[in-house]
């Protein structure tokens, strides 16, 4: 952990809490072939709580999110430079084991993507491949507690062995969250997790994020400024591959320093 | 608005369009005629055959000697030969085809894939008579060094070469099914910290099951209908055995054997090849329909 | 008031993840195994070609191409076989290509969705899976004895045309389906009739794809043995069919259509089923010629398709 840099977060009115940096990006550039998708990004993400990345489509916010668990490795033409330091370790270092890294960082995707298996098997998949449970009962315990933490257990406890793909969109997304936290990650990356959901399902996910933020560091990419304002304590604004500015959410929304941020917030482009 | 074409010209165009459409339609129905012709010929000649040989005898008798003075018409030995050579072929093509499909779909870079896939396809372009030559005069001598006492004609060698021939079908259809698995599922698995192999085996393969099964079934259908390889390398002696080291005739090899002789039209042995052909047609039809159904199922999922 | 329960200890007790070294090793092993499995087919193809070349190459000479088959292996050749193959393929192409392409055009451009076209579609995909020897039985029962076309070049060509019909139909349909609707709409918007649109725009755009299917089909027909054996083509043919050009008017004769024949794969089969290394060498040589022809055609088709995929970016 980086002790020098501390954030002050506004979790609640009249209360300032100091948080350590969990993730720090230094001069991160991403190229897709000849096209540069991300230019020299420097940012810190505080431990626990929610940080939101906002910006117009194609601005690089998702690209940056995928840098944090090195998902860009799965794209053949993508090339990432710079340093991303998590708990003092540069994850872009060649020595870092991406498999181990991703077991520490969960990810929730734009479109709910449950495996075509049962609800139980979806959640059990991660603990199984990482050997987290030594017995069947331990595995069941992980599955149940993960589903509970994802606020889904009560809705599915009667049909744990039914297909995960049979759930509603909002339930599927919560299943994906349960699947991610079953691996006991430290950070959860969420790539527009509510873009495919209706407002009620969205509200449930947002509630859940608030709960999870007590334990996990959550980074969310969202195209909805209202959502960023509702759920996050810190916000970073991306534009055309640049990180324009970042800071406490209320500062970004009420008192942005950069003209581009201001234009975006006030709806002049987007 | 006045038309630039006279009424007569317009009529001529309309008639021409009609004629062309009718001609194209007739061409399309020709394929139905082919199926109709096949079914008709097989049923017509088989019906004559079954007037002399009861269907029960045909299906249950264990001896097939239509060319002997005392002919017996039990299809079992031929079915058995077909079964054994097909199983050997599947034992070769299923693991190799499936592994190749997993490798090509999940591990190989685009360059490797671009090279290997078309080259594999060439395997299905080799004439079967050449495969037969290869089985009899290349694979069998090698096998004889490994399996002591292996006769010159044997189902093992024929089956192995059929297996090689159907690798491209199995691999390419399986790979199609795997590539149809949405990237989101892979991302989810990678995001949980799974390795590529774990993702391939535990996420992609289960999601592609019905497509892979369809590929296997189609491969089986090809193996069942394969003629020249078995006729050349497995011999044409009906043999009721499950031992792949022995020579045995398949349904197809029997038809070839009879056709090689000059049997009088309308004789019972002549009709027997149509009865055998009907059996073969129904077998492959069942496999093809099954494979078709399996493929339709995986298209539905995504 | 504490807004959020920040009192959760910073290091939430975490389970130790199992070491990943073994999982990575498994992955590395599979990469090797997978590549090897993929290469088995290619190695087999290489072995087959090598085997054919090793036994057959010494027999390849001008004489081999210009001699008739013979009881003496060392003077036997494939003259009647390659001429027969050429003529049979001519008939096959003349019947199968127009029929297949027309059927493909109808199913893709004209057919309305109804029971009949549904039946036709299922039927085509089904025909593609019918074993080739069944076509031989069809030809034997219906053409040779039913229509009385005999064991002739015409019967053989017709049989193989029906055999490759599904291949050509499917390829034509796929090629036509890849033509964007915008092209059709552009032409229709100019007042072209359906046939004009198809003939002038859709077909030219689909041509490379159609051609690929035609080449694959022809290559398949060239290598087919079983259906021709079934119609009884395995006879000793030491003569050429009637020449198509005559000295008397009308100078063109189609008598050759009704002549007996042999083809390359049947000649190869004939030789391979005889005992003795001499004839086996002949079989290898004939097989080599055949395999080079079919693989060459397949290679051209694959190259065409590859070019097509690169270019096809509508």
Coordinates of N, CA and C in Angstrom, one line a residue, chain C residues 102-181:
Chain C
X102 N -28.8 -22.9 -60.6 CA -30.2 -22.4 -60.7 C -31.0 -22.7 -59.5
X103 N -30.8 -23.9 -58.9 CA -31.5 -24.2 -57.7 C -31.1 -23.3 -56.6
X104 N -29.8 -23.0 -56.5 CA -29.3 -22.1 -55.4 C -29.9 -20.7 -55.6
X105 N -30.0 -20.3 -56.8 CA -30.6 -18.9 -57.1 C -32.0 -18.9 -56.7
X106 N -32.7 -20.0 -57.1 CA -34.2 -20.0 -56.7 C -34.4 -20.0 -55.2
X107 N -33.6 -20.8 -54.5 CA -33.8 -20.9 -53.1 C -33.5 -19.7 -52.3
X108 N -32.5 -19.0 -52.8 CA -32.0 -17.8 -52.1 C -32.7 -16.5 -52.5
X109 N -33.0 -16.4 -53.8 CA -33.5 -15.1 -54.3 C -35.1 -15.1 -54.6
X110 N -35.6 -16.3 -54.9 CA -37.0 -16.3 -55.4 C -37.9 -16.9 -54.3
X111 N -37.4 -18.0 -53.7 CA -38.3 -18.8 -52.9 C -39.0 -18.0 -51.8
X112 N -40.3 -18.2 -51.7 CA -41.1 -17.7 -50.6 C -41.0 -18.7 -49.5
X113 N -41.1 -18.3 -48.3 CA -41.1 -19.2 -47.2 C -42.4 -20.0 -47.1
X114 N -42.4 -21.2 -47.6 CA -43.6 -22.0 -47.5 C -43.1 -23.5 -47.3
X115 N -44.1 -24.3 -47.2 CA -43.8 -25.7 -46.9 C -42.9 -26.4 -48.0
X116 N -43.2 -26.0 -49.3 CA -42.5 -26.6 -50.4 C -41.0 -26.3 -50.3
X117 N -40.7 -25.0 -50.1 CA -39.3 -24.6 -50.1 C -38.6 -25.1 -48.8
X118 N -39.4 -25.2 -47.8 CA -38.9 -25.9 -46.6 C -38.4 -27.3 -46.8
X119 N -39.3 -28.0 -47.5 CA -39.0 -29.4 -47.9 C -37.7 -29.4 -48.7
X120 N -37.7 -28.5 -49.7 CA -36.5 -28.5 -50.6 C -35.2 -28.3 -49.8
X121 N -35.3 -27.3 -48.9 CA -34.1 -27.0 -48.1 C -33.6 -28.2 -47.2
X122 N -34.6 -28.8 -46.5 CA -34.2 -29.9 -45.7 C -33.7 -31.0 -46.6
X123 N -34.3 -31.2 -47.7 CA -33.9 -32.2 -48.7 C -32.4 -32.1 -49.1
X124 N -32.1 -30.8 -49.5 CA -30.7 -30.6 -50.0 C -29.7 -30.9 -48.9
X125 N -30.0 -30.4 -47.6 CA -29.0 -30.7 -46.6 C -28.9 -32.2 -46.3
X126 N -30.0 -32.9 -46.5 CA -30.0 -34.3 -46.3 C -29.3 -35.0 -47.4
X127 N -29.5 -34.6 -48.7 CA -28.8 -35.2 -49.8 C -27.3 -35.2 -49.6
X128 N -26.8 -34.0 -49.0 CA -25.4 -33.9 -48.9 C -24.8 -35.0 -48.0
X129 N -25.6 -35.6 -47.2 CA -25.1 -36.6 -46.3 C -25.4 -38.0 -46.7
X130 N -26.0 -38.2 -47.9 CA -26.2 -39.5 -48.4 C -24.9 -40.1 -48.9
X131 N -24.5 -41.3 -48.5 CA -23.3 -41.9 -48.9 C -23.3 -42.1 -50.5
X132 N -22.1 -41.9 -51.1 CA -22.0 -41.8 -52.5 C -22.4 -43.1 -53.2
X133 N -22.2 -44.2 -52.5 CA -22.6 -45.5 -53.1 C -24.1 -45.6 -53.3
X134 N -24.9 -44.9 -52.5 CA -26.3 -44.9 -52.7 C -26.7 -44.3 -54.0
X135 N -25.9 -43.3 -54.4 CA -26.1 -42.7 -55.7 C -25.9 -43.7 -56.8
X136 N -24.9 -44.6 -56.5 CA -24.6 -45.7 -57.5 C -25.8 -46.6 -57.6
X137 N -26.4 -46.9 -56.5 CA -27.6 -47.8 -56.6 C -28.7 -47.1 -57.3
X138 N -28.9 -45.8 -57.1 CA -29.9 -45.1 -57.8 C -29.7 -45.2 -59.3
X139 N -28.4 -45.0 -59.7 CA -28.1 -45.0 -61.1 C -28.2 -46.4 -61.7
X140 N -27.9 -47.4 -60.9 CA -28.0 -48.8 -61.4 C -29.4 -49.1 -61.6
X141 N -30.3 -48.9 -60.6 CA -31.7 -49.3 -60.7 C -32.4 -48.4 -61.7
X142 N -32.2 -47.1 -61.7 CA -33.1 -46.2 -62.4 C -32.5 -45.9 -63.8
X143 N -31.2 -45.6 -63.9 CA -30.7 -45.2 -65.2 C -30.3 -46.4 -66.1
X144 N -29.5 -47.2 -65.5 CA -28.9 -48.4 -66.3 C -30.1 -49.3 -66.7
X145 N -30.9 -49.7 -65.8 CA -32.0 -50.6 -66.1 C -33.3 -49.9 -66.4
X146 N -33.7 -48.9 -65.6 CA -34.9 -48.3 -65.8 C -35.0 -47.5 -67.1
X147 N -34.1 -46.5 -67.3 CA -34.1 -45.7 -68.5 C -33.3 -46.3 -69.6
X148 N -32.6 -47.3 -69.3 CA -31.8 -47.9 -70.3 C -30.6 -47.1 -70.9
X149 N -30.0 -46.3 -70.0 CA -28.9 -45.5 -70.5 C -27.6 -46.3 -70.5
X150 N -27.7 -47.5 -69.9 CA -26.5 -48.4 -70.0 C -25.4 -47.9 -69.1
X151 N -24.3 -48.7 -69.2 CA -23.1 -48.4 -68.4 C -22.2 -47.4 -69.1
X152 N -22.8 -46.2 -69.4 CA -22.1 -45.3 -70.4 C -21.6 -44.1 -69.7
X153 N -20.8 -43.4 -70.5 CA -20.3 -42.1 -70.0 C -21.4 -41.2 -69.5
X154 N -22.5 -41.2 -70.3 CA -23.6 -40.4 -69.9 C -24.2 -40.7 -68.5
X155 N -24.4 -42.0 -68.3 CA -24.9 -42.5 -67.0 C -24.0 -42.0 -65.9
X156 N -22.7 -42.2 -66.1 CA -21.7 -41.9 -65.1 C -21.7 -40.4 -64.8
X157 N -21.7 -39.6 -65.9 CA -21.7 -38.2 -65.7 C -23.0 -37.7 -65.0
X158 N -24.1 -38.2 -65.4 CA -25.4 -37.9 -64.7 C -25.3 -38.2 -63.2
X159 N -24.9 -39.4 -62.9 CA -24.8 -39.9 -61.5 C -24.0 -38.9 -60.7
X160 N -22.8 -38.6 -61.2 CA -21.9 -37.7 -60.4 C -22.5 -36.3 -60.4
X161 N -23.2 -35.9 -61.4 CA -23.8 -34.6 -61.4 C -24.8 -34.5 -60.2
X162 N -25.6 -35.6 -60.0 CA -26.6 -35.6 -58.9 C -25.8 -35.6 -57.6
X163 N -24.7 -36.3 -57.6 CA -23.9 -36.4 -56.4 C -23.4 -35.0 -55.9
X164 N -23.0 -34.2 -56.8 CA -22.4 -32.9 -56.4 C -23.4 -31.8 -56.4
X165 N -24.6 -32.1 -56.8 CA -25.7 -31.1 -56.7 C -25.8 -30.4 -55.4
X166 N -25.9 -31.1 -54.3 CA -26.0 -30.4 -53.0 C -24.8 -29.5 -52.7
X167 N -23.6 -29.9 -53.1 CA -22.4 -29.1 -52.8 C -22.5 -27.8 -53.6
X168 N -23.0 -27.8 -54.8 CA -23.0 -26.6 -55.6 C -24.2 -25.7 -55.1
X169 N -25.3 -26.4 -54.8 CA -26.5 -25.6 -54.3 C -26.1 -24.8 -53.0
X170 N -25.5 -25.6 -52.1 CA -25.1 -24.9 -50.8 C -24.1 -23.8 -51.0
X171 N -23.1 -24.0 -51.9 CA -22.1 -23.0 -52.1 C -22.7 -21.8 -52.8
X172 N -23.6 -22.0 -53.8 CA -24.3 -20.9 -54.4 C -25.1 -20.1 -53.5
X173 N -25.9 -20.8 -52.6 CA -26.7 -20.1 -51.7 C -25.8 -19.2 -50.7
X174 N -24.8 -19.8 -50.2 CA -23.9 -19.0 -49.3 C -23.4 -17.8 -50.0
X175 N -22.9 -18.0 -51.2 CA -22.3 -16.9 -52.0 C -23.4 -15.8 -52.2
X176 N -24.6 -16.2 -52.6 CA -25.6 -15.2 -52.8 C -26.0 -14.5 -51.6
X177 N -26.1 -15.2 -50.5 CA -26.5 -14.6 -49.2 C -25.5 -13.6 -48.8
X178 N -24.2 -13.7 -49.2 CA -23.2 -12.7 -48.8 C -23.3 -11.4 -49.5
X179 N -24.1 -11.4 -50.6 CA -24.3 -10.2 -51.4 C -25.2 -9.3 -50.6
X180 N -24.8 -8.0 -50.4 CA -25.6 -7.2 -49.5 C -26.9 -6.7 -50.2
X181 N -27.9 -6.5 -49.4 CA -29.2 -6.1 -49.9 C -29.1 -4.8 -50.6

